[in-house]
mmCIF file of C-alpha atoms in Angstrom:
data_model
loop_
_atom_site.group_PDB
_atom_site.id
_atom_site.type_symbol
_atom_site.label_atom_id
_atom_site.label_comp_id
_atom_site.label_asym_id
_atom_site.label_seq_id
_atom_site.Cartn_x
_atom_site.Cartn_y
_atom_site.Cartn_z
ATOM 1 C CA UNK Z 1 -185.491 179.383 45.850
ATOM 2 C CA UNK Z 2 -183.918 179.348 42.481
ATOM 3 C CA UNK Z 3 -181.304 182.503 42.874
ATOM 4 C CA UNK Z 4 -178.044 182.520 41.146
ATOM 5 C CA UNK Z 5 -175.364 184.303 43.100
ATOM 6 C CA UNK Z 6 -172.488 182.824 41.887
ATOM 7 C CA UNK Z 7 -171.060 181.419 38.547
ATOM 8 C CA UNK Z 8 -170.533 177.933 40.258
ATOM 9 C CA UNK Z 9 -174.611 178.154 41.272
ATOM 10 C CA UNK Z 10 -175.076 179.373 37.718
ATOM 11 C CA UNK Z 11 -173.316 176.309 36.351
ATOM 12 C CA UNK Z 12 -175.170 173.789 38.899
ATOM 13 C CA UNK Z 13 -178.749 175.042 37.822
ATOM 14 C CA UNK Z 14 -177.896 175.372 33.519
ATOM 15 C CA UNK Z 15 -176.612 171.275 33.924
ATOM 16 C CA UNK Z 16 -179.429 170.309 36.078
ATOM 17 C CA UNK Z 17 -182.100 172.607 33.586
ATOM 18 C CA UNK Z 18 -180.169 170.762 30.396
ATOM 19 C CA UNK Z 19 -180.769 167.162 31.889
ATOM 20 C CA UNK Z 20 -184.288 167.784 33.134
ATOM 21 C CA UNK Z 21 -184.962 168.829 29.422
ATOM 22 C CA UNK Z 22 -183.214 165.903 27.759
ATOM 23 C CA UNK Z 23 -183.605 163.258 29.925
ATOM 24 C CA UNK Z 24 -186.944 164.015 31.478
ATOM 25 C CA UNK Z 25 -189.220 165.708 29.623
ATOM 26 C CA UNK Z 26 -193.424 165.661 29.877
ATOM 27 C CA UNK Z 27 -193.351 163.162 26.792
ATOM 28 C CA UNK Z 28 -190.764 160.756 29.084
ATOM 29 C CA UNK Z 29 -193.411 161.170 32.251
ATOM 30 C CA UNK Z 30 -196.198 159.968 29.892
ATOM 31 C CA UNK Z 31 -193.988 156.969 28.471
ATOM 32 C CA UNK Z 32 -192.768 155.729 32.012
ATOM 33 C CA UNK Z 33 -196.400 156.149 32.938
ATOM 34 C CA UNK Z 34 -197.844 154.005 29.809
ATOM 35 C CA UNK Z 35 -194.877 151.229 30.733
ATOM 36 C CA UNK Z 36 -196.118 151.140 34.250
ATOM 37 C CA UNK Z 37 -192.863 152.442 35.804
ATOM 38 C CA UNK Z 38 -191.679 154.937 38.183
ATOM 39 C CA UNK Z 39 -188.310 155.839 36.779
ATOM 40 C CA UNK Z 40 -185.239 154.327 35.034
ATOM 41 C CA UNK Z 41 -182.611 153.497 37.790
ATOM 42 C CA UNK Z 42 -179.755 154.534 34.967
ATOM 43 C CA UNK Z 43 -181.742 157.729 34.632
ATOM 44 C CA UNK Z 44 -181.201 157.961 38.203
ATOM 45 C CA UNK Z 45 -177.779 157.192 38.918
ATOM 46 C CA UNK Z 46 -176.601 159.867 35.845
ATOM 47 C CA UNK Z 47 -179.107 162.159 38.000
ATOM 48 C CA UNK Z 48 -176.837 161.372 41.405
ATOM 49 C CA UNK Z 49 -173.637 161.834 39.192
ATOM 50 C CA UNK Z 50 -174.837 165.763 38.719
ATOM 51 C CA UNK Z 51 -174.042 165.872 42.465
ATOM 52 C CA UNK Z 52 -178.206 165.792 43.636
ATOM 53 C CA UNK Z 53 -177.660 162.956 46.118
ATOM 54 C CA UNK Z 54 -174.385 164.513 48.174
ATOM 55 C CA UNK Z 55 -175.977 168.370 49.011
ATOM 56 C CA UNK Z 56 -176.952 166.860 52.127
ATOM 57 C CA UNK Z 57 -173.770 165.197 53.453
ATOM 58 C CA UNK Z 58 -170.270 166.820 54.696
ATOM 59 C CA UNK Z 59 -167.657 165.944 52.444
ATOM 60 C CA UNK Z 60 -165.893 164.348 55.040
ATOM 61 C CA UNK Z 61 -168.596 161.429 54.032
ATOM 62 C CA UNK Z 62 -168.058 162.136 50.921
ATOM 63 C CA UNK Z 63 -170.782 164.640 49.575
ATOM 64 C CA UNK Z 64 -170.846 168.204 49.544
ATOM 65 C CA UNK Z 65 -172.795 171.264 47.938
ATOM 66 C CA UNK Z 66 -172.211 174.369 45.211
ATOM 67 C CA UNK Z 67 -173.157 177.208 47.714
ATOM 68 C CA UNK Z 68 -172.059 176.106 51.184
ATOM 69 C CA UNK Z 69 -175.816 175.670 51.520
ATOM 70 C CA UNK Z 70 -176.982 172.190 50.807
ATOM 71 C CA UNK Z 71 -180.868 172.648 51.793
ATOM 72 C CA UNK Z 72 -180.703 175.958 49.322
ATOM 73 C CA UNK Z 73 -179.115 173.832 46.765
ATOM 74 C CA UNK Z 74 -181.636 170.915 46.859
ATOM 75 C CA UNK Z 75 -184.454 173.566 47.131
ATOM 76 C CA UNK Z 76 -183.255 174.923 43.722
ATOM 77 C CA UNK Z 77 -182.996 171.207 42.567
ATOM 78 C CA UNK Z 78 -186.281 170.179 43.452
ATOM 79 C CA UNK Z 79 -187.887 173.906 41.784
ATOM 80 C CA UNK Z 80 -186.563 172.690 38.581
ATOM 81 C CA UNK Z 81 -188.259 169.619 38.882
ATOM 82 C CA UNK Z 82 -191.571 170.681 39.077
ATOM 83 C CA UNK Z 83 -190.984 172.239 36.000
ATOM 84 C CA UNK Z 84 -191.659 169.089 34.245
ATOM 85 C CA UNK Z 85 -192.910 166.880 36.879
ATOM 86 C CA UNK Z 86 -189.681 164.684 36.991
ATOM 87 C CA UNK Z 87 -189.623 161.424 38.347
ATOM 88 C CA UNK Z 88 -186.985 159.801 40.265
ATOM 89 C CA UNK Z 89 -186.359 159.237 44.303
ATOM 90 C CA UNK Z 90 -184.767 162.271 45.462
ATOM 91 C CA UNK Z 91 -187.008 163.525 48.292
ATOM 92 C CA UNK Z 92 -186.566 159.796 50.241
ATOM 93 C CA UNK Z 93 -182.680 159.605 49.291
ATOM 94 C CA UNK Z 94 -181.704 162.816 50.296
ATOM 95 C CA UNK Z 95 -184.076 162.307 53.614
ATOM 96 C CA UNK Z 96 -182.308 159.018 54.432
ATOM 97 C CA UNK Z 97 -179.024 160.531 53.499
ATOM 98 C CA UNK Z 98 -179.642 163.261 56.006
ATOM 99 C CA UNK Z 99 -180.333 160.756 58.875
ATOM 100 C CA UNK Z 100 -177.345 158.590 58.315
ATOM 101 C CA UNK Z 101 -174.967 161.594 57.863
ATOM 102 C CA UNK Z 102 -176.084 163.657 60.528
ATOM 103 C CA UNK Z 103 -176.739 160.730 63.168
ATOM 104 C CA UNK Z 104 -173.461 160.022 66.163
ATOM 105 C CA UNK Z 105 -172.756 157.559 64.481
ATOM 106 C CA UNK Z 106 -172.395 158.681 60.544
ATOM 107 C CA UNK Z 107 -168.974 156.859 59.901
ATOM 108 C CA UNK Z 108 -170.260 153.339 60.604
ATOM 109 C CA UNK Z 109 -172.924 154.066 57.877
ATOM 110 C CA UNK Z 110 -170.045 155.327 54.998
ATOM 111 C CA UNK Z 111 -170.544 152.167 53.051
ATOM 112 C CA UNK Z 112 -174.078 153.153 52.321
ATOM 113 C CA UNK Z 113 -174.052 157.135 52.413
ATOM 114 C CA UNK Z 114 -171.552 156.605 49.530
ATOM 115 C CA UNK Z 115 -174.239 154.110 47.322
ATOM 116 C CA UNK Z 116 -176.592 156.429 48.327
ATOM 117 C CA UNK Z 117 -174.742 159.323 46.729
ATOM 118 C CA UNK Z 118 -173.704 157.359 43.884
ATOM 119 C CA UNK Z 119 -176.952 156.084 42.736
ATOM 120 C CA UNK Z 120 -176.371 152.417 42.875
ATOM 121 C CA UNK Z 121 -178.968 152.045 45.771
ATOM 122 C CA UNK Z 122 -182.380 153.726 46.788
ATOM 123 C CA UNK Z 123 -183.706 154.275 50.042
ATOM 124 C CA UNK Z 124 -186.582 155.487 51.589
ATOM 125 C CA UNK Z 125 -188.061 156.973 55.039
ATOM 126 C CA UNK Z 126 -190.949 154.389 56.038
ATOM 127 C CA UNK Z 127 -192.841 157.161 58.910
ATOM 128 C CA UNK Z 128 -196.495 157.168 57.739
ATOM 129 C CA UNK Z 129 -198.733 154.421 58.665
ATOM 130 C CA UNK Z 130 -201.886 153.477 57.527
ATOM 131 C CA UNK Z 131 -205.174 155.405 58.573
ATOM 132 C CA UNK Z 132 -203.654 158.208 60.588
ATOM 133 C CA UNK Z 133 -202.141 161.483 60.021
ATOM 134 C CA UNK Z 134 -199.034 163.104 60.251
ATOM 135 C CA UNK Z 135 -197.815 161.750 63.436
ATOM 136 C CA UNK Z 136 -194.009 160.506 62.562
ATOM 137 C CA UNK Z 137 -193.127 160.802 66.606
ATOM 138 C CA UNK Z 138 -195.932 158.398 67.133
ATOM 139 C CA UNK Z 139 -195.584 155.354 65.465
ATOM 140 C CA UNK Z 140 -197.455 152.345 66.420
ATOM 141 C CA UNK Z 141 -194.797 149.641 64.054
ATOM 142 C CA UNK Z 142 -192.632 148.117 67.228
ATOM 143 C CA UNK Z 143 -189.164 147.475 67.579
ATOM 144 C CA UNK Z 144 -188.738 144.758 70.163
ATOM 145 C CA UNK Z 145 -185.007 144.529 71.789
ATOM 146 C CA UNK Z 146 -184.131 140.816 71.529
ATOM 147 C CA UNK Z 147 -180.855 139.111 71.856
ATOM 148 C CA UNK Z 148 -180.132 139.532 68.415
ATOM 149 C CA UNK Z 149 -180.682 143.097 68.144
ATOM 150 C CA UNK Z 150 -184.512 144.571 67.520
ATOM 151 C CA UNK Z 151 -187.497 142.698 65.564
ATOM 152 C CA UNK Z 152 -189.466 144.625 64.248
ATOM 153 C CA UNK Z 153 -193.517 144.658 63.829
ATOM 154 C CA UNK Z 154 -196.334 146.492 62.163
ATOM 155 C CA UNK Z 155 -197.197 148.500 59.012
ATOM 156 C CA UNK Z 156 -195.719 151.412 57.536
ATOM 157 C CA UNK Z 157 -197.476 153.328 54.557
ATOM 158 C CA UNK Z 158 -197.285 155.827 51.557
ATOM 159 C CA UNK Z 159 -193.307 154.948 51.372
ATOM 160 C CA UNK Z 160 -192.236 156.536 48.424
ATOM 161 C CA UNK Z 161 -190.647 154.083 45.690
ATOM 162 C CA UNK Z 162 -191.045 151.354 48.375
ATOM 163 C CA UNK Z 163 -190.726 148.836 45.655
ATOM 164 C CA UNK Z 164 -187.984 150.349 44.046
ATOM 165 C CA UNK Z 165 -186.146 150.723 46.954
ATOM 166 C CA UNK Z 166 -183.313 148.440 48.606
ATOM 167 C CA UNK Z 167 -183.030 150.183 52.158
ATOM 168 C CA UNK Z 168 -185.936 151.368 53.782
ATOM 169 C CA UNK Z 169 -185.069 154.161 57.480
ATOM 170 C CA UNK Z 170 -188.246 152.593 59.760
ATOM 171 C CA UNK Z 171 -189.284 154.942 62.697
ATOM 172 C CA UNK Z 172 -190.864 152.755 65.472
ATOM 173 C CA UNK Z 173 -191.062 152.446 69.507
ATOM 174 C CA UNK Z 174 -188.827 150.206 70.872
ATOM 175 C CA UNK Z 175 -189.002 150.007 74.492
ATOM 176 C CA UNK Z 176 -191.711 147.967 76.661
ATOM 177 C CA UNK Z 177 -193.761 151.756 77.723
ATOM 178 C CA UNK Z 178 -193.716 152.870 74.069
ATOM 179 C CA UNK Z 179 -191.710 155.851 75.051
ATOM 180 C CA UNK Z 180 -188.636 155.587 73.272
ATOM 181 C CA UNK Z 181 -188.565 156.106 69.412
ATOM 182 C CA UNK Z 182 -185.618 155.049 66.849
ATOM 183 C CA UNK Z 183 -185.303 154.572 63.483
ATOM 184 C CA UNK Z 184 -183.717 151.274 61.954
ATOM 185 C CA UNK Z 185 -182.673 150.508 58.381
ATOM 186 C CA UNK Z 186 -184.180 147.441 56.591
ATOM 187 C CA UNK Z 187 -183.108 145.736 53.665
ATOM 188 C CA UNK Z 188 -186.322 145.378 51.712
ATOM 189 C CA UNK Z 189 -185.034 141.779 50.855
ATOM 190 C CA UNK Z 190 -185.009 141.107 54.331
ATOM 191 C CA UNK Z 191 -187.175 138.083 56.026
ATOM 192 C CA UNK Z 192 -190.623 139.134 57.262
ATOM 193 C CA UNK Z 193 -190.476 142.196 55.005
ATOM 194 C CA UNK Z 194 -193.462 142.217 52.543
ATOM 195 C CA UNK Z 195 -193.893 145.790 49.550
ATOM 196 C CA UNK Z 196 -197.235 145.738 48.698
ATOM 197 C CA UNK Z 197 -197.722 148.583 45.657
ATOM 198 C CA UNK Z 198 -199.906 151.305 46.606
ATOM 199 C CA UNK Z 199 -201.994 153.542 43.498
ATOM 200 C CA UNK Z 200 -201.189 157.435 43.143
ATOM 201 C CA UNK Z 201 -202.955 159.802 41.895
ATOM 202 C CA UNK Z 202 -199.603 160.983 40.433
ATOM 203 C CA UNK Z 203 -198.064 159.738 37.048
ATOM 204 C CA UNK Z 204 -194.801 158.598 37.757
ATOM 205 C CA UNK Z 205 -194.610 159.045 41.968
ATOM 206 C CA UNK Z 206 -194.965 155.250 43.214
ATOM 207 C CA UNK Z 207 -195.751 153.894 46.752
ATOM 208 C CA UNK Z 208 -195.966 151.322 48.660
ATOM 209 C CA UNK Z 209 -197.732 149.815 51.998
ATOM 210 C CA UNK Z 210 -194.698 147.623 53.672
ATOM 211 C CA UNK Z 211 -195.531 144.935 56.301
ATOM 212 C CA UNK Z 212 -192.776 144.234 59.196
ATOM 213 C CA UNK Z 213 -193.660 140.431 60.109
ATOM 214 C CA UNK Z 214 -190.673 139.930 63.072
ATOM 215 C CA UNK Z 215 -187.807 141.206 60.505
ATOM 216 C CA UNK Z 216 -184.511 141.241 62.933
ATOM 217 C CA UNK Z 217 -182.117 143.825 62.609
ATOM 218 C CA UNK Z 218 -179.105 144.623 64.520
ATOM 219 C CA UNK Z 219 -178.908 148.350 65.715
ATOM 220 C CA UNK Z 220 -180.649 151.301 65.460
ATOM 221 C CA UNK Z 221 -179.667 154.719 63.772
ATOM 222 C CA UNK Z 222 -177.803 156.971 66.017
ATOM 223 C CA UNK Z 223 -178.732 157.443 69.686
ATOM 224 C CA UNK Z 224 -181.920 157.707 71.547
ATOM 225 C CA UNK Z 225 -181.362 160.847 72.829
ATOM 226 C CA UNK Z 226 -180.777 162.394 69.233
ATOM 227 C CA UNK Z 227 -183.357 159.968 67.360
ATOM 228 C CA UNK Z 228 -186.636 162.851 68.329
ATOM 229 C CA UNK Z 229 -184.689 165.815 66.904
ATOM 230 C CA UNK Z 230 -183.147 164.142 63.898
ATOM 231 C CA UNK Z 231 -186.881 162.693 62.612
ATOM 232 C CA UNK Z 232 -188.256 166.406 63.265
ATOM 233 C CA UNK Z 233 -184.854 167.690 60.713
ATOM 234 C CA UNK Z 234 -185.698 165.324 58.143
ATOM 235 C CA UNK Z 235 -189.633 166.194 58.295
ATOM 236 C CA UNK Z 236 -188.763 169.696 57.917
ATOM 237 C CA UNK Z 237 -186.545 169.003 54.817
ATOM 238 C CA UNK Z 238 -189.216 166.606 53.505
ATOM 239 C CA UNK Z 239 -191.678 169.417 53.620
ATOM 240 C CA UNK Z 240 -189.785 172.677 52.646
ATOM 241 C CA UNK Z 241 -188.215 170.074 48.961
ATOM 242 C CA UNK Z 242 -192.430 169.782 48.418
ATOM 243 C CA UNK Z 243 -193.083 173.140 48.501
ATOM 244 C CA UNK Z 244 -190.092 174.152 46.826
ATOM 245 C CA UNK Z 245 -191.003 171.701 43.756
ATOM 246 C CA UNK Z 246 -194.832 172.740 43.978
ATOM 247 C CA UNK Z 247 -193.477 176.440 43.419
ATOM 248 C CA UNK Z 248 -191.640 175.238 40.257
ATOM 249 C CA UNK Z 249 -194.800 173.586 39.422
ATOM 250 C CA UNK Z 250 -197.838 176.597 39.850
ATOM 251 C CA UNK Z 251 -194.687 178.641 37.828
ATOM 252 C CA UNK Z 252 -194.630 176.885 35.293
ATOM 253 C CA UNK Z 253 -198.743 176.046 35.105
ATOM 254 C CA UNK Z 254 -199.063 180.079 35.555
ATOM 255 C CA UNK Z 255 -196.580 181.097 32.661
ATOM 256 C CA UNK Z 256 -198.067 178.746 30.196
ATOM 257 C CA UNK Z 257 -201.234 179.457 30.688
ATOM 258 C CA UNK Z 258 -200.740 184.146 30.714
ATOM 259 C CA UNK Z 259 -199.035 182.931 27.152
ATOM 260 C CA UNK Z 260 -202.202 180.761 26.347
ATOM 261 C CA UNK Z 261 -204.226 184.054 27.575
ATOM 262 C CA UNK Z 262 -202.183 185.929 25.429
ATOM 263 C CA UNK Z 263 -202.367 183.993 22.345
ATOM 264 C CA UNK Z 264 -206.202 182.968 22.501
ATOM 265 C CA UNK Z 265 -208.551 185.350 20.704
ATOM 266 C CA UNK Z 266 -212.209 185.359 21.003
ATOM 267 C CA UNK Z 267 -214.293 188.337 19.318
ATOM 268 C CA UNK Z 268 -211.395 189.861 17.945
ATOM 269 C CA UNK Z 269 -209.711 190.136 21.227
ATOM 270 C CA UNK Z 270 -206.835 188.355 23.440
ATOM 271 C CA UNK Z 271 -208.502 186.600 25.873
ATOM 272 C CA UNK Z 272 -205.971 187.905 28.351
ATOM 273 C CA UNK Z 273 -207.354 191.821 27.702
ATOM 274 C CA UNK Z 274 -210.588 190.528 29.626
ATOM 275 C CA UNK Z 275 -211.083 192.640 32.704
ATOM 276 C CA UNK Z 276 -211.900 189.599 34.719
ATOM 277 C CA UNK Z 277 -209.369 186.855 33.722
ATOM 278 C CA UNK Z 278 -206.320 190.111 34.250
ATOM 279 C CA UNK Z 279 -207.919 190.540 37.837
ATOM 280 C CA UNK Z 280 -207.611 186.856 38.250
ATOM 281 C CA UNK Z 281 -204.010 186.417 36.876
ATOM 282 C CA UNK Z 282 -203.073 188.903 39.720
ATOM 283 C CA UNK Z 283 -205.146 187.429 42.385
ATOM 284 C CA UNK Z 284 -202.474 183.916 41.027
ATOM 285 C CA UNK Z 285 -199.853 186.082 40.647
ATOM 286 C CA UNK Z 286 -199.790 187.483 44.058
ATOM 287 C CA UNK Z 287 -200.319 183.638 45.522
ATOM 288 C CA UNK Z 288 -197.800 182.534 43.330
ATOM 289 C CA UNK Z 289 -195.130 184.883 45.286
ATOM 290 C CA UNK Z 290 -196.496 184.360 49.334
ATOM 291 C CA UNK Z 291 -195.644 180.664 47.919
ATOM 292 C CA UNK Z 292 -192.241 181.288 47.083
ATOM 293 C CA UNK Z 293 -191.523 183.899 49.741
ATOM 294 C CA UNK Z 294 -193.062 181.170 52.611
ATOM 295 C CA UNK Z 295 -190.520 178.836 50.856
ATOM 296 C CA UNK Z 296 -187.503 180.648 50.855
ATOM 297 C CA UNK Z 297 -188.667 181.592 54.569
ATOM 298 C CA UNK Z 298 -188.422 177.977 55.478
ATOM 299 C CA UNK Z 299 -185.437 177.068 53.411
ATOM 300 C CA UNK Z 300 -183.422 180.103 54.920
ATOM 301 C CA UNK Z 301 -184.645 178.749 58.841
ATOM 302 C CA UNK Z 302 -183.564 175.146 57.988
ATOM 303 C CA UNK Z 303 -180.281 175.725 56.599
ATOM 304 C CA UNK Z 304 -179.559 177.673 59.276
ATOM 305 C CA UNK Z 305 -181.103 175.528 62.363
ATOM 306 C CA UNK Z 306 -183.256 178.312 63.319
ATOM 307 C CA UNK Z 307 -185.669 177.491 66.674
ATOM 308 C CA UNK Z 308 -188.602 178.247 63.874
ATOM 309 C CA UNK Z 309 -187.088 176.129 61.779
ATOM 310 C CA UNK Z 310 -189.870 173.816 62.437
ATOM 311 C CA UNK Z 311 -192.624 176.496 62.457
ATOM 312 C CA UNK Z 312 -191.493 178.266 59.243
ATOM 313 C CA UNK Z 313 -191.945 174.370 57.294
ATOM 314 C CA UNK Z 314 -195.319 173.745 58.502
ATOM 315 C CA UNK Z 315 -196.540 177.808 57.622
ATOM 316 C CA UNK Z 316 -194.637 176.927 54.376
ATOM 317 C CA UNK Z 317 -196.375 173.365 53.792
ATOM 318 C CA UNK Z 318 -199.361 175.140 54.583
ATOM 319 C CA UNK Z 319 -200.316 177.750 52.465
ATOM 320 C CA UNK Z 320 -198.292 176.114 49.696
ATOM 321 C CA UNK Z 321 -200.365 173.170 49.453
ATOM 322 C CA UNK Z 322 -203.546 175.201 50.041
ATOM 323 C CA UNK Z 323 -202.863 177.907 47.169
ATOM 324 C CA UNK Z 324 -201.097 175.604 44.568
ATOM 325 C CA UNK Z 325 -204.107 173.676 43.767
ATOM 326 C CA UNK Z 326 -206.641 176.537 44.115
ATOM 327 C CA UNK Z 327 -204.172 177.905 41.397
ATOM 328 C CA UNK Z 328 -203.487 175.219 38.973
ATOM 329 C CA UNK Z 329 -207.158 174.528 38.902
ATOM 330 C CA UNK Z 330 -207.561 178.575 38.011
ATOM 331 C CA UNK Z 331 -205.675 177.710 35.083
ATOM 332 C CA UNK Z 332 -207.341 174.546 34.310
ATOM 333 C CA UNK Z 333 -210.659 176.774 33.760
ATOM 334 C CA UNK Z 334 -208.841 179.474 32.402
ATOM 335 C CA UNK Z 335 -208.204 176.810 29.439
ATOM 336 C CA UNK Z 336 -211.714 175.621 29.273
ATOM 337 C CA UNK Z 337 -212.842 172.245 27.753
ATOM 338 C CA UNK Z 338 -209.097 171.589 26.238
ATOM 339 C CA UNK Z 339 -207.700 171.695 30.010
ATOM 340 C CA UNK Z 340 -209.784 168.226 30.818
ATOM 341 C CA UNK Z 341 -208.624 166.774 28.518
ATOM 342 C CA UNK Z 342 -206.184 163.674 28.861
ATOM 343 C CA UNK Z 343 -203.653 165.296 25.996
ATOM 344 C CA UNK Z 344 -203.193 168.292 27.780
ATOM 345 C CA UNK Z 345 -200.446 168.575 29.842
ATOM 346 C CA UNK Z 346 -202.073 170.368 32.786
ATOM 347 C CA UNK Z 347 -203.032 167.407 34.430
ATOM 348 C CA UNK Z 348 -200.000 166.154 35.013
ATOM 349 C CA UNK Z 349 -198.707 169.287 36.985
ATOM 350 C CA UNK Z 350 -202.542 169.309 39.182
ATOM 351 C CA UNK Z 351 -202.166 165.482 39.841
ATOM 352 C CA UNK Z 352 -198.421 166.359 41.204
ATOM 353 C CA UNK Z 353 -199.642 168.892 43.668
ATOM 354 C CA UNK Z 354 -202.855 167.111 44.544
ATOM 355 C CA UNK Z 355 -200.996 164.385 45.705
ATOM 356 C CA UNK Z 356 -198.090 166.283 47.892
ATOM 357 C CA UNK Z 357 -201.118 168.550 49.723
ATOM 358 C CA UNK Z 358 -201.964 165.188 51.424
ATOM 359 C CA UNK Z 359 -198.452 163.809 52.663
ATOM 360 C CA UNK Z 360 -195.733 165.171 55.329
ATOM 361 C CA UNK Z 361 -198.939 166.549 56.268
ATOM 362 C CA UNK Z 362 -202.236 168.130 55.679
ATOM 363 C CA UNK Z 363 -202.364 172.051 55.404
ATOM 364 C CA UNK Z 364 -205.156 171.454 57.994
ATOM 365 C CA UNK Z 365 -202.660 169.329 60.007
ATOM 366 C CA UNK Z 366 -199.984 172.108 60.015
ATOM 367 C CA UNK Z 367 -202.358 174.890 60.754
ATOM 368 C CA UNK Z 368 -203.098 173.171 63.940
ATOM 369 C CA UNK Z 369 -199.217 173.126 64.380
ATOM 370 C CA UNK Z 370 -198.899 176.948 63.496
ATOM 371 C CA UNK Z 371 -201.647 177.434 65.961
ATOM 372 C CA UNK Z 372 -200.611 175.716 68.867
ATOM 373 C CA UNK Z 373 -197.056 177.790 68.553
ATOM 374 C CA UNK Z 374 -198.777 180.678 68.339
ATOM 375 C CA UNK Z 375 -200.608 179.504 70.950
ATOM 376 C CA UNK Z 376 -197.649 178.443 73.252
ATOM 377 C CA UNK Z 377 -195.260 181.762 72.565
ATOM 378 C CA UNK Z 378 -198.764 184.109 73.520
ATOM 379 C CA UNK Z 379 -198.604 182.314 76.748
ATOM 380 C CA UNK Z 380 -194.928 182.549 77.600
ATOM 381 C CA UNK Z 381 -195.295 186.161 76.762
ATOM 382 C CA UNK Z 382 -198.157 186.149 78.584
ATOM 383 C CA UNK Z 383 -196.424 184.812 81.826
ATOM 384 C CA UNK Z 384 -193.058 187.137 81.153
ATOM 385 C CA UNK Z 385 -195.345 190.043 81.627
ATOM 386 C CA UNK Z 386 -196.800 189.328 84.692
#
């Protein structure tokens, strides 16, 4: 994903790398964890000033990308974030900005978009629900039409930075028979909103369960006819950004594990000289490059709004989530006893890939989506040949 093909992109990448190395090293991640914090709001505003938050937003709404391909540029940032398992609400803010800037009434949300791009406000996508898998278009939360607008009732789960957010983009059913799905922008300080922090396996990624009890909002985001397609695009972006970050995680872990095996000697020989480890590293390298390739293909399809974008995102999410854990666990084993200590940085990376495996669809859920897509394609092909 990190393809430097222009001076502007080179400057953007080097600036992002320098910022993360200086402002979000692994030592800072540990400090935030010790303080019980997720991210520093002032740090997030400085990150927003680098242009991260506006990459998916059109220029007329205050955004803009480096290479005129905002999805690819944002995937590059995500990959770099993975190198230090950096904190920050980049993904939830980007997903909310996608919804606001691509809906039919985008201009009506210009003030909110500006505040999110500047980093002054934080927003998150409230889409998952307790005890349920990845079903973004099948929410149990309801939005009942009233004279004042809508009344929202129900509970959302695994809302990233829920306790740190000013706004939540809530997916809900909003007509009597439950067939119409809409999204609503809800302030976290609105009457009837209760945010319950949830524990995360990651050191700095914090989540929350959010309860909505008769929360009144004026209107939905965009039109009813466009909502399903917009939610699908938001899902694709969320999935591919996680994949891009995981590629950055795995590349970093693989590189320092290979170097450790070269530096570590046993019986007068480097560990890396033993055939069993050579074969293991060869397998890991193959899996890593396959992760990179499937993610790059998904990034390209999503950027082009290809009809195959959803399938590509599911392929990437399934493969990367499955293989990343295997690679990082293998690196832990190669390190031996030191690899399972708190002092070693390996567990910071392992925690991040373990967390991401279950968010926005597990590998098993995406395997089923790929299977259903392939089955439908075979069915169409079979009818065409008759």
